[in-house]
Coordinates of C-alpha atoms in Angstrom, one line a residue:
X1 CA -70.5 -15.6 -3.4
X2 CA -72.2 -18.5 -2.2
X3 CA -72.0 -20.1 -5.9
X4 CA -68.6 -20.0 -5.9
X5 CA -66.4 -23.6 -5.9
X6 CA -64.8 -24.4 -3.0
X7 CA -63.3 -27.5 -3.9
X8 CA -59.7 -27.4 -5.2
X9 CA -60.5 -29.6 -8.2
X10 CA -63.2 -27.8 -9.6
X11 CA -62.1 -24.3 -9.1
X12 CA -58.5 -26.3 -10.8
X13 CA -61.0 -27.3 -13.8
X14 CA -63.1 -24.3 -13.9
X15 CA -59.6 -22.1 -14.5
X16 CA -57.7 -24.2 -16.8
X17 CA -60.6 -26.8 -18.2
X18 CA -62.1 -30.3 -17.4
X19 CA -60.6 -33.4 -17.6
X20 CA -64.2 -35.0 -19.3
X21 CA -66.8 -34.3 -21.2
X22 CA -69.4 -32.2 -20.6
X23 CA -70.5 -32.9 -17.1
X24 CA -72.2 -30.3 -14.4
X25 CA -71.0 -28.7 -12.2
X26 CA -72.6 -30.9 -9.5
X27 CA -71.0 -34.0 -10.8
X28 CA -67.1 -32.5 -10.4
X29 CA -68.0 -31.2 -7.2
X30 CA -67.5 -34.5 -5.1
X31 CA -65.2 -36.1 -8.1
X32 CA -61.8 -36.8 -7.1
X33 CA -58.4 -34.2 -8.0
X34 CA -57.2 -35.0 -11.6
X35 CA -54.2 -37.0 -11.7
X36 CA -51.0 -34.6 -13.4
X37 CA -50.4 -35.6 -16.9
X38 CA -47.7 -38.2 -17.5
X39 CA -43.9 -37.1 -18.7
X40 CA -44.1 -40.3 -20.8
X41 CA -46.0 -40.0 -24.8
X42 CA -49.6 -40.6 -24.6
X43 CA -50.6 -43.5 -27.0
X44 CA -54.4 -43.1 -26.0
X45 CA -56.7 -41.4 -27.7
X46 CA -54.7 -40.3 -31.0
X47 CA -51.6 -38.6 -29.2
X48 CA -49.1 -40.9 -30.4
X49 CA -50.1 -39.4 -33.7
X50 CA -49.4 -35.8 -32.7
X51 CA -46.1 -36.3 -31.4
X52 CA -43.6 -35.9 -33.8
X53 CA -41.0 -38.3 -34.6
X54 CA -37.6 -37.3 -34.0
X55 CA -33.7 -38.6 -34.8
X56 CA -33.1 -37.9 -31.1
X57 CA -35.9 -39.9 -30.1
X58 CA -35.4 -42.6 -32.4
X59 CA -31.9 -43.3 -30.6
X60 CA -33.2 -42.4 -27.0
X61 CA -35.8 -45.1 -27.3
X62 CA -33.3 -47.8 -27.8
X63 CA -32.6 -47.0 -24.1
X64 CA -33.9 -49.0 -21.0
X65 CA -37.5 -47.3 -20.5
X66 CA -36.8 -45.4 -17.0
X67 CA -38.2 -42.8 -16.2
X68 CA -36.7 -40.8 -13.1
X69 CA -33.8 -38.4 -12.8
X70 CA -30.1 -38.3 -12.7
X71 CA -27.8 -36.6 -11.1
X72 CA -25.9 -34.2 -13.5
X73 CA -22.3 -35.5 -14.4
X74 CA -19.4 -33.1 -12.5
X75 CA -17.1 -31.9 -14.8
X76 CA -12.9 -33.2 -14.9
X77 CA -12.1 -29.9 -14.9
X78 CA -13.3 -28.7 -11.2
X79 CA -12.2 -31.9 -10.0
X80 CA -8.8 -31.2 -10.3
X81 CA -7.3 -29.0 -7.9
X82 CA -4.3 -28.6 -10.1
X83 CA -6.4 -27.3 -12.8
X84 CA -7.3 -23.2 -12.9
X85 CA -11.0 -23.3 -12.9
X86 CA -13.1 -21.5 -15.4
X87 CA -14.4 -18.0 -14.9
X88 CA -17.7 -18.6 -13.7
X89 CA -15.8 -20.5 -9.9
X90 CA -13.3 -18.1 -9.9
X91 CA -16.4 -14.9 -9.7
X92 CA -19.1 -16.7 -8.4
X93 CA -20.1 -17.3 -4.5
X94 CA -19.8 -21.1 -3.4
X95 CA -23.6 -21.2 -2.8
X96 CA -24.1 -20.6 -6.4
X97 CA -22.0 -23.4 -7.7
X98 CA -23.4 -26.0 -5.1
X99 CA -27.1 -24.9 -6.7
X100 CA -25.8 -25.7 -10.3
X101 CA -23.8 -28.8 -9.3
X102 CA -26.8 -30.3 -7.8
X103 CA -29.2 -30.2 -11.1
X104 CA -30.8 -33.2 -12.4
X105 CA -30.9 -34.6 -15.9
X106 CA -33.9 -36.4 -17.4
X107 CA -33.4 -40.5 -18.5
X108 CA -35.5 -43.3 -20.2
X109 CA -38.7 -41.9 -21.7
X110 CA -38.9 -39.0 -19.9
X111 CA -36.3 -37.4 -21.2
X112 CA -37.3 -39.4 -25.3
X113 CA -40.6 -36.9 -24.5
X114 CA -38.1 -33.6 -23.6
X115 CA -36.0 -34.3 -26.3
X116 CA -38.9 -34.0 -29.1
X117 CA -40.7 -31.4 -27.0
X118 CA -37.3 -29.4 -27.6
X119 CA -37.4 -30.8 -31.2
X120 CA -40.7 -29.2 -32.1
X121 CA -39.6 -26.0 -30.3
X122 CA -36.4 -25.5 -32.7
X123 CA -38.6 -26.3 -35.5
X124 CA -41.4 -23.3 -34.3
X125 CA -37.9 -21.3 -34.2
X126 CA -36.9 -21.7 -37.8
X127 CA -40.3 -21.0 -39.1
X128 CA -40.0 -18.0 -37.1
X129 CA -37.1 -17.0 -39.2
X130 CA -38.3 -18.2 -42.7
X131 CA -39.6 -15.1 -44.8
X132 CA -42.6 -15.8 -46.8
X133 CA -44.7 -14.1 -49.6
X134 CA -47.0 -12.4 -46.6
X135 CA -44.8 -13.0 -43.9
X136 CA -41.2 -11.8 -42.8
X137 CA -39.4 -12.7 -40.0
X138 CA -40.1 -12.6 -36.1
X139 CA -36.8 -12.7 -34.1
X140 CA -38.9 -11.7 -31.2
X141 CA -40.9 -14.8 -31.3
X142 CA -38.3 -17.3 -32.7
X143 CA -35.5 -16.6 -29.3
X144 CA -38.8 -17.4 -27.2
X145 CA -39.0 -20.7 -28.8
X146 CA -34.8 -21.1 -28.7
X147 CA -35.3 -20.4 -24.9
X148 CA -37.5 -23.0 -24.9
X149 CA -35.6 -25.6 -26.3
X150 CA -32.3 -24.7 -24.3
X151 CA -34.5 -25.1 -21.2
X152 CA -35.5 -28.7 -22.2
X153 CA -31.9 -29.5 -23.5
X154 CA -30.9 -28.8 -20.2
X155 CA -33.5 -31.0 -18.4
X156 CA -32.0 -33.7 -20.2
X157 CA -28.3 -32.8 -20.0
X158 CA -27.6 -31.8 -23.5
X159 CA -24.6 -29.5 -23.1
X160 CA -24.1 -28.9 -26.6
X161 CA -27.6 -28.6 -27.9
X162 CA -28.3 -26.0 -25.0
X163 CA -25.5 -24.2 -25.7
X164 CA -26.0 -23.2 -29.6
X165 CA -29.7 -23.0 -28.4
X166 CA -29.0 -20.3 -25.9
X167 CA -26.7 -18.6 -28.5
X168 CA -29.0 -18.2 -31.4
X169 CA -31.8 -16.9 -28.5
X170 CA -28.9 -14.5 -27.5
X171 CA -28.2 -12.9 -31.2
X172 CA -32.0 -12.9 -31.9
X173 CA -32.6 -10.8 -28.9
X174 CA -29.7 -8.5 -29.3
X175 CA -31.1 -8.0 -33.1
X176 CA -34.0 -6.6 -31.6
X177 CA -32.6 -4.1 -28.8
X178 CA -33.4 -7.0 -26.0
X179 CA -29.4 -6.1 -24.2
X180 CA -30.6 -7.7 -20.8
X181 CA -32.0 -10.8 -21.8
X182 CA -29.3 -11.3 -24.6
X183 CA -26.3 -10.9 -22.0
X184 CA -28.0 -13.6 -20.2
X185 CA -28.2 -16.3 -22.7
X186 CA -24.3 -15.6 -23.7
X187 CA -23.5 -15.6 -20.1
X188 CA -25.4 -19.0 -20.1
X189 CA -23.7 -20.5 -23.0
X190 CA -20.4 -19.5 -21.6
X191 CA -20.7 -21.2 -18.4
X192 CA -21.7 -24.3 -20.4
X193 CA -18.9 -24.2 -22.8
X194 CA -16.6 -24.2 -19.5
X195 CA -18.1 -27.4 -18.7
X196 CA -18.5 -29.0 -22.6
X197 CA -16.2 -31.6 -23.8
X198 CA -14.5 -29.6 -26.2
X199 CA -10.7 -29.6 -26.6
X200 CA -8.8 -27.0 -24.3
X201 CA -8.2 -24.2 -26.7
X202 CA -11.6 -24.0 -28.1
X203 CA -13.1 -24.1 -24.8
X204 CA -10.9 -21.1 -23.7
X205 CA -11.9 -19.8 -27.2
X206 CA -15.5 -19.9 -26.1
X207 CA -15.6 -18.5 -23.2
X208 CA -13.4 -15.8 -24.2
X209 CA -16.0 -15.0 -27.0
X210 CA -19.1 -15.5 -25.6
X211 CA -18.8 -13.4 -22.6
X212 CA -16.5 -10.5 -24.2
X213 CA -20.5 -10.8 -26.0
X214 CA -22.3 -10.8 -22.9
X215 CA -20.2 -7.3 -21.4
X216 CA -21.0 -5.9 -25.2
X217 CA -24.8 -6.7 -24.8
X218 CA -24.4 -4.9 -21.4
X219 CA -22.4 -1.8 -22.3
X220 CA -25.1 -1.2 -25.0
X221 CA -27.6 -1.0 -22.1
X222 CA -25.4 1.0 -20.1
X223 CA -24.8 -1.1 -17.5
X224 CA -20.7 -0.7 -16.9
X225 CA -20.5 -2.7 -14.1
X226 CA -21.9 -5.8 -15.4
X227 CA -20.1 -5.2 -18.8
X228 CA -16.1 -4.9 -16.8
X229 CA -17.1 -7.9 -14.7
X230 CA -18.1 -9.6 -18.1
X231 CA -14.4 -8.5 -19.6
X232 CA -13.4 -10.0 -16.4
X233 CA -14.4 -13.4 -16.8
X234 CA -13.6 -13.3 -20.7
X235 CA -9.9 -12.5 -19.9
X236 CA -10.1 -15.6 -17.1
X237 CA -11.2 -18.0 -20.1
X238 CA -7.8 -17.9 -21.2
X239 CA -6.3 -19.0 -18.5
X240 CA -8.9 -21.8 -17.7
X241 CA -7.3 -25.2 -17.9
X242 CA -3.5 -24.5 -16.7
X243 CA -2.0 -24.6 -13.5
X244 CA -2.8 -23.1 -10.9
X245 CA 0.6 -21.3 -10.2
X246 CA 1.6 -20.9 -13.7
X247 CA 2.6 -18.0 -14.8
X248 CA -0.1 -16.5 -17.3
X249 CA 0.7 -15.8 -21.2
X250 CA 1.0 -12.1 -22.4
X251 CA -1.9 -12.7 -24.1
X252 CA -4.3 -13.5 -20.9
X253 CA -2.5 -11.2 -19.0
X254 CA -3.0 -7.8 -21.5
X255 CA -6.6 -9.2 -21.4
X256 CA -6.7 -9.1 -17.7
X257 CA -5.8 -5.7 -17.3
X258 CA -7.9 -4.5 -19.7
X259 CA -10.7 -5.8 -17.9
X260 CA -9.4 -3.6 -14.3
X261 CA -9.0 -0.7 -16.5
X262 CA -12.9 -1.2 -17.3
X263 CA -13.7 -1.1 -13.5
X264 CA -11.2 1.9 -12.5
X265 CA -9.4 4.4 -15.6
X266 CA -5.9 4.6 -15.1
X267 CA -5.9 8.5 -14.3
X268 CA -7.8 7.4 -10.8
X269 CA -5.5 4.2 -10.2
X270 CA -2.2 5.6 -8.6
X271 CA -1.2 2.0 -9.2
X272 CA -0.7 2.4 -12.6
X273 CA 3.1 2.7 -13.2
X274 CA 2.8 -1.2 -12.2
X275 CA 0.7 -2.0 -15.6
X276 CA 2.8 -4.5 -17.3
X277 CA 1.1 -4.7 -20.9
X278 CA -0.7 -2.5 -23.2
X279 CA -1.7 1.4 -22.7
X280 CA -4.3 3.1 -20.8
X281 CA -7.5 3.4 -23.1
X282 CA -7.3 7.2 -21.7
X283 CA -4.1 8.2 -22.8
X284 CA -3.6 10.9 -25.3
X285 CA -1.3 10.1 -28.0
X286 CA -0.7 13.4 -29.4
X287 CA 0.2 15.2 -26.1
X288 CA 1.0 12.0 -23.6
X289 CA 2.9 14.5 -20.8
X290 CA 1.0 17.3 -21.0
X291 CA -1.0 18.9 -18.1
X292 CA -4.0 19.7 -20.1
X293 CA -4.4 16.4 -21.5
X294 CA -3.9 14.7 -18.3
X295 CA -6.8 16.7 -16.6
X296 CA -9.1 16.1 -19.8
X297 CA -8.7 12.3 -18.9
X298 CA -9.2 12.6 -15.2
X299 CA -12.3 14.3 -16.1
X300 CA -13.2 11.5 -18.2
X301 CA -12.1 8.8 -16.0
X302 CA -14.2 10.2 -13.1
X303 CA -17.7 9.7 -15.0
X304 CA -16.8 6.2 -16.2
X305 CA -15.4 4.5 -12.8
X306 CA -17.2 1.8 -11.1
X307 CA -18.5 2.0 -7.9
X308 CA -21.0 -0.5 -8.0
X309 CA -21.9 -3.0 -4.8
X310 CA -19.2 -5.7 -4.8
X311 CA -17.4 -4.4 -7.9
X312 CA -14.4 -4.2 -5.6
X313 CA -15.1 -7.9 -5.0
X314 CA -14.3 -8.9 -8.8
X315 CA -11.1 -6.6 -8.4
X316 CA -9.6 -8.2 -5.4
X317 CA -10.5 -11.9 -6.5
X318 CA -8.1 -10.6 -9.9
X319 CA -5.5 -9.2 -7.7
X320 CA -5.6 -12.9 -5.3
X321 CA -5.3 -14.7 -8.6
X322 CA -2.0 -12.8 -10.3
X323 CA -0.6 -12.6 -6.5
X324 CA -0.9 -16.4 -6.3
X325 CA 0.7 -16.5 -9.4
X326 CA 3.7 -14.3 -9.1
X327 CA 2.5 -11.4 -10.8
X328 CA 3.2 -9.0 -8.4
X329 CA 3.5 -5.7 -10.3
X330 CA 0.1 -6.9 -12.0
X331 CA -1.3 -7.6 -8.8
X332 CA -0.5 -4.2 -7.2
X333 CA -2.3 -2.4 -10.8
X334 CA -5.2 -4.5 -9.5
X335 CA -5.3 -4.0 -6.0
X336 CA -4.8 0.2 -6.9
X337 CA -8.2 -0.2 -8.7
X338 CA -9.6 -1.5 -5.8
X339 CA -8.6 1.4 -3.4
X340 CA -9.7 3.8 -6.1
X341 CA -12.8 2.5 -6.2
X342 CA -13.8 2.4 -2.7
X343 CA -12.3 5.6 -2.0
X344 CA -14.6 7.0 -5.4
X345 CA -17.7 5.1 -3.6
X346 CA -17.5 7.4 -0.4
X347 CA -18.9 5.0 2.3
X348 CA -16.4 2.5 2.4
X349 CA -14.5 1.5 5.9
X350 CA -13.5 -1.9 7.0
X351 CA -13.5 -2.7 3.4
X352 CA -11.0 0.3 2.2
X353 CA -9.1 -0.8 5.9
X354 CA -8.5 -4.0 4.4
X355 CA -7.7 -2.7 0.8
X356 CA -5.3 -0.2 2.2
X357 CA -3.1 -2.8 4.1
X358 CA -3.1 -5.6 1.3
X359 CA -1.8 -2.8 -1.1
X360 CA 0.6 -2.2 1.4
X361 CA 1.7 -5.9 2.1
X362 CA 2.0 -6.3 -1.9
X363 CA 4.1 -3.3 -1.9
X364 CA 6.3 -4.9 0.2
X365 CA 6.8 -8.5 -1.7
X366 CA 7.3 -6.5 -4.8
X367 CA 10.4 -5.2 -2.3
X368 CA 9.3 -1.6 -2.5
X369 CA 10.0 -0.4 0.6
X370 CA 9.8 3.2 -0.3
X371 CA 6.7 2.9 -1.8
X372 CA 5.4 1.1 0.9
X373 CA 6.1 4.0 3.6
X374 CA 5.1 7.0 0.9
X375 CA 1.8 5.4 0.5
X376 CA 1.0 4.5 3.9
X377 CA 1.7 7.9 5.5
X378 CA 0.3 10.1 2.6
X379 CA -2.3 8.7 1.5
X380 CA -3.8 5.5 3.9
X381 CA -3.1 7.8 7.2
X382 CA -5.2 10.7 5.8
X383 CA -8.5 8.2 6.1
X384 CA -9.7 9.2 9.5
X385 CA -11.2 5.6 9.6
X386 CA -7.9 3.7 8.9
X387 CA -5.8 5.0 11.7
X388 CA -8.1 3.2 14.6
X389 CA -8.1 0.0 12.9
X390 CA -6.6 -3.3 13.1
X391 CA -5.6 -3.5 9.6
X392 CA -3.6 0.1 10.5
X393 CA -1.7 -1.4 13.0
X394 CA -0.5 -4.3 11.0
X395 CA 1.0 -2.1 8.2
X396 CA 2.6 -0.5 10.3
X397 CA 5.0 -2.9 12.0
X398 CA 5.4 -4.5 8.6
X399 CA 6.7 -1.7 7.2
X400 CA 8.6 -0.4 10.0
X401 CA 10.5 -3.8 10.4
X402 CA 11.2 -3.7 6.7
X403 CA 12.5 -0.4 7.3
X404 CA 14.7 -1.0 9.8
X405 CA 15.7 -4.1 8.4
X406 CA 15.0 -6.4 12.2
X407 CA 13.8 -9.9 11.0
X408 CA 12.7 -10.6 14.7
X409 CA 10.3 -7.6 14.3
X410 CA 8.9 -8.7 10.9
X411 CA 8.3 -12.2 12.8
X412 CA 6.7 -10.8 15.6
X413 CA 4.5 -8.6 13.4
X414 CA 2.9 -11.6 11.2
X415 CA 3.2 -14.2 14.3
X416 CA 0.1 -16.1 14.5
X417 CA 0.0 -15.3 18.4
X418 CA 1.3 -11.4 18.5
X419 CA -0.9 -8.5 18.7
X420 CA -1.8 -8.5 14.7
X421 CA -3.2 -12.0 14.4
X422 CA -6.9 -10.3 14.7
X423 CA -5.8 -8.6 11.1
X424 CA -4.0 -11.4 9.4
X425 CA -7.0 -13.5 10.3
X426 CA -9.2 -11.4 8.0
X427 CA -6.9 -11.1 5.1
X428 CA -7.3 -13.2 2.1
X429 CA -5.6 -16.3 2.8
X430 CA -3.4 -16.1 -0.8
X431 CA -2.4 -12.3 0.9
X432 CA -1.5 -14.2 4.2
X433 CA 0.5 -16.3 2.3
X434 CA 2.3 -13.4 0.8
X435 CA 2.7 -12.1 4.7
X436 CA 4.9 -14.8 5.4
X437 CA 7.2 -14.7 2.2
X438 CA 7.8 -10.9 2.7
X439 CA 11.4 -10.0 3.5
X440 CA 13.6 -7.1 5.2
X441 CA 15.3 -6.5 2.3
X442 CA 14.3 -7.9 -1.4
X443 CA 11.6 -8.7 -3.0
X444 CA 9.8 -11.8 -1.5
X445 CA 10.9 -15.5 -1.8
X446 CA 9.8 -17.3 -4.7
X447 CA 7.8 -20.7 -4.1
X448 CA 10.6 -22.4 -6.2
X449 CA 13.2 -20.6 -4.7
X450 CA 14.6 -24.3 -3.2
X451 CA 13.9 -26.0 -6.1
X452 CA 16.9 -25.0 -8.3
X453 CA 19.2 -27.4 -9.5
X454 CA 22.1 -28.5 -6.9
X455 CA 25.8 -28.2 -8.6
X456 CA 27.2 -31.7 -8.7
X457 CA 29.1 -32.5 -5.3
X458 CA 32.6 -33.6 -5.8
X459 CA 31.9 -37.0 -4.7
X460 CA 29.5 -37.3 -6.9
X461 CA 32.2 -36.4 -10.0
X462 CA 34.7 -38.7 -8.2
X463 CA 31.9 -41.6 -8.8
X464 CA 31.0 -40.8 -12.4
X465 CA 34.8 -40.5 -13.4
X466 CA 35.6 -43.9 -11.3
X467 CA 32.5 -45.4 -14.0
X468 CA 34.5 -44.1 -17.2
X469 CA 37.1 -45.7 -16.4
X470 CA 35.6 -48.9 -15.5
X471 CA 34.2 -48.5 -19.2
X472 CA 37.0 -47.4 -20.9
X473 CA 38.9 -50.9 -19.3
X474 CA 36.1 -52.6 -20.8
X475 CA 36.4 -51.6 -24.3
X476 CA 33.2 -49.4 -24.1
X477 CA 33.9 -46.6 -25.9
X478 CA 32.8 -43.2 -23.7
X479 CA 31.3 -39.7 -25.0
X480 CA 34.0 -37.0 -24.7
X481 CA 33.5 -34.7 -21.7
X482 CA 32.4 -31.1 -22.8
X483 CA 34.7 -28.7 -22.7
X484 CA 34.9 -26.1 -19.5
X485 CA 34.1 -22.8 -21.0
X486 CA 35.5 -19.2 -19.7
X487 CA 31.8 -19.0 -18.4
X488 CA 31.7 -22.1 -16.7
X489 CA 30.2 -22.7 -13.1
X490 CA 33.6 -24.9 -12.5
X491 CA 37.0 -24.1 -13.0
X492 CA 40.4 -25.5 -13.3
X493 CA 43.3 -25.2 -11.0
X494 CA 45.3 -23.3 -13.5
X495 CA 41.9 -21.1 -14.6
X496 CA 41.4 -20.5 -11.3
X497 CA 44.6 -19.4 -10.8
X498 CA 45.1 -16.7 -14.0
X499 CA 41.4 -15.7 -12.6
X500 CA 42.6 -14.4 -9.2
X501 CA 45.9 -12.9 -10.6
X502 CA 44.0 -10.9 -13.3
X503 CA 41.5 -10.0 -10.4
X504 CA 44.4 -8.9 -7.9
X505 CA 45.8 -6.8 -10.8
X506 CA 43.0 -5.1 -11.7
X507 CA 42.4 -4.3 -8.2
X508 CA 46.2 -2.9 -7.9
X509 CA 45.0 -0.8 -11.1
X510 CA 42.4 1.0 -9.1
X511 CA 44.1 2.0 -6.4
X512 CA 47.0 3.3 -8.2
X513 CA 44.7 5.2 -10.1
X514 CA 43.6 6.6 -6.9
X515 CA 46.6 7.1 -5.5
X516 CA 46.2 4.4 -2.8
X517 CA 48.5 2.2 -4.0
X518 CA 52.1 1.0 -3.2
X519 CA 54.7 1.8 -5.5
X520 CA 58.0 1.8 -4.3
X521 CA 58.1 5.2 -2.8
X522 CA 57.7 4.0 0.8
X523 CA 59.9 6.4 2.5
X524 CA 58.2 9.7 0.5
X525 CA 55.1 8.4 2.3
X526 CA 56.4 7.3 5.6
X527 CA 57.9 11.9 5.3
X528 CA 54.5 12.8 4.3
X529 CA 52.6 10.6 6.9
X530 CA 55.1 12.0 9.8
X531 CA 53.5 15.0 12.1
X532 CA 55.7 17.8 13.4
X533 CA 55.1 18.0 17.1
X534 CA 57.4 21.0 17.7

């Protein structure tokens, strides 16, 4: 091997070609590295011919000639706290985001070259697609060259270019039996249509579509997981955009729990009395009740639950956003799922620990205490693994304080400094939040429970009626007052009056009815209430 190159350069020129003309070998030996090529259009040599003239780089050129990066704008929408974000913060991990937040965009005549490089790459596409007298046509070959140009779009920050770029490479590779690699491009374009600057409802319409297309191109490969997780995010599309503790449409929230049916069939949920909208996809119309057609589903349900890695992830991130929303019921179908599913997977500890005592704390804002205490001693106490742990000890004295209705022991058992601040520290903090609104009795305050609107004082009435007649003097004429109403939050003297009268008589009523009353036979009952002592 003593002929072979060892200089870098020429073993670079020997693989991939020289950079001159036809030289020896001993010449590029000692010649220096070739320099990379240029992101800028060659004019030397002819290559300002081969380029091909484009609208996009016909308006890019009217640009200062830069050539460097930029950073990639941030979006309005995950600015805004107040905002739900879309589906792709809500079930992502933060590292993930910070990648994609820190991309780069092409500018000046770097990104006039990306722009027809992408041009000539959509035109390869469509000749792909064009039938001819000897030729048909090659999805195959034409969502190569749509990958292509979505790639370059992106370099230079074309949101909407990539996007219809990634979904024409998505339906040519679904045409052709490519599930993986289509799911991917609609997942792509969905994440970009979060981030486009359409109007609010089509974005939501977007993202709704594309990946309710992505879970479709999965489910087709068999992947379930992937394809429930997909659902997942499609029902979050709908709610991208409102408020963050709004209360979600019907419409979003039938979508939602569709998508943790996906993960876990309602047969295996014992959460699924809670479901608020729809029916179970395993139900049996014709026989709903019967025994047999329960244990047909179960059957059914058993081969087609999830119990992929981190599928119980997705779950509780649903259940954390309907809890922080006020969906409890909702929130307890979702947090069922997740128990279900860890208990289906088999391996499960701290995890199924931690599932165990949110569904317990949710049970208790919903302000089910019986359902609560059922739960937790015949089902959570028969894990073996659950009654040595933290998480154990924490349900406990929330449901025993609920039981026995003592407020100072509720207090003591979600104190930051008593004996279960080990277990509240590794709740979800939207759960911890819930901890604190839980109550002995009730379901669990309301974030607007102090925001209702105040009765006006009588001071305040004194004051607007002293201002009537100030006007009234004037010559100002003054809207009637509305008339008080039987229903009315204030009465009159007189209505109050005829109010306690008919109350006291109705009472009267009752106990005469009973027997308990008084009427005018005193001394009978003074002779019947008397006791012979002799």
């Amino acid at each position: 091997m003593s002929h072979y190159k060892r200089d870098a350069a020429s073993n670079r020129d020997a693989l991939f070609g020289g950079s001159g003309g036809g030289g020896s070998s001993s010449s590029k030996r000692g010649s220096a590295p070739r320099p990379r090529p240029q992101q800028t259009p060659s004019t030397a040599g002819g290559g300002a011919s081969r380029q091909r003239p484009s609208a996009a780089a016909a308006v890019a050129s009217q640009q200062p000639s830069l050539v460097g990066l930029q950073s990639a704008p941030t979006p309005s929408s995950a600015a805004d706290p107040t905002a739900t974000p879309g589906p792709s913060s809500i079930f992502s991990s933060a590292g993930r985001s910070a990648a994609r937040s820190n991309l780069n965009v092409l500018t000046g005549d770097a990104k006039i070259a990306k722009m027809s490089e992408a041009e000539d790459y959509r035109l390869k596409a469509k000749k792909c697609m064009t039938r001819g007298i000897f030729s048909k046509p090659d999805p195959i070959s034409a969502a190569n060259y749509y990958k292509r140009a979505a790639d370059a779009y992106k370099a230079c920050g074309e949101n909407r270019l990539e996007r219809l770029h990634r979904i024409a490479s998505g339906d040519c590779q679904l045409g052709q039996d490519a599930y993986a690699t289509a799911a991917a491009e609609y997942g792509r374009a969905a994440e970009l249509a979060e981030t486009s600057d359409e109007t609010l409802p089509r974005k939501r319409q977007e993202c709704h579509k594309l990946n309710l297309d992505a879970a479709n191109a999965w489910a087709q490969m068999g992947e379930a997981g992937r394809a429930a997780e997909c659902k997942a995010r499609a029902a979050f599309g709908l709610v991208m955009g409102s408020p963050v503790q709004a209360r979600i449409e019907p419409k979003a929230l039938a979508a939602i729990e569709e998508a943790v049916e996906a993960f876990v069939p309602d047969p295996l949920n014992r959460k699924r009395d809670y479901r608020r909208t729809g029916t179970s996809a395993y139900a049996d119309p014709n026989s709903p009740d019967s025994a047999e057609a329960l244990e047909r589903a179960t059957a059914l349900a058993k081969q087609n639950v999830i119990t992929d890695s981190f599928a119980h992830e997705t779950l509780a991130k649903v259940g954390c956003e309907l809890l922080g929303r006020g969906h409890h019921e909702s929130a307890l179908y979702a947090f069922g799922a997740v128990t279900s599913s860890l208990e289906a997977e088999g391996y499960a500890t701290i995890s199924l620990s931690r599932a165990y005592a949110t569904e317990t704390i949710v049970t208790l804002a919903a302000g089910d205490v019986v359902a609560a205490k059922s739960d937790f001693q015949g089902v959570h106490l028969q894990r073996t693994s659950y009654l040595s742990s933290r998480e154990c000890a924490l349900a406990e004295d929330l449901i025993r304080a609920c039981d026995s209705m003592d407020p100072e022991a509720l207090d003591e058992a979600r104190g930051r400094g008593g004996p279960n601040r080990g277990a509240m520290a590794n709740l979800d903090p939207v759960v911890r939040e819930v901890v604190g609104t839980i109550r002995v009795s009730g379901r669990a305050r309301g974030k607007d429970a102090g925001a209702r609107k105040a009765a006006p004082s009588s001071k305040t009435g004194a004051v607007a009626g002293e201002q009537q007649q100030q006007q009234r003097q004037a010559g100002v004429s003054v809207p009637a007052e509305p008339q008080q109403t039987k229903g009315s939050a204030i009465l009159s003297e007189e209505e109050l009056a005829n109010d306690t009268d008919a109350a006291f008589d109705e009472m009267d009523g009752i106990m005469n009815s009973m027997g308990l009353g008084d009427d005018g036979g005193d001394d009978d009952d003074d002779d019947d209430d008397e006791i012979d002592l002799t």
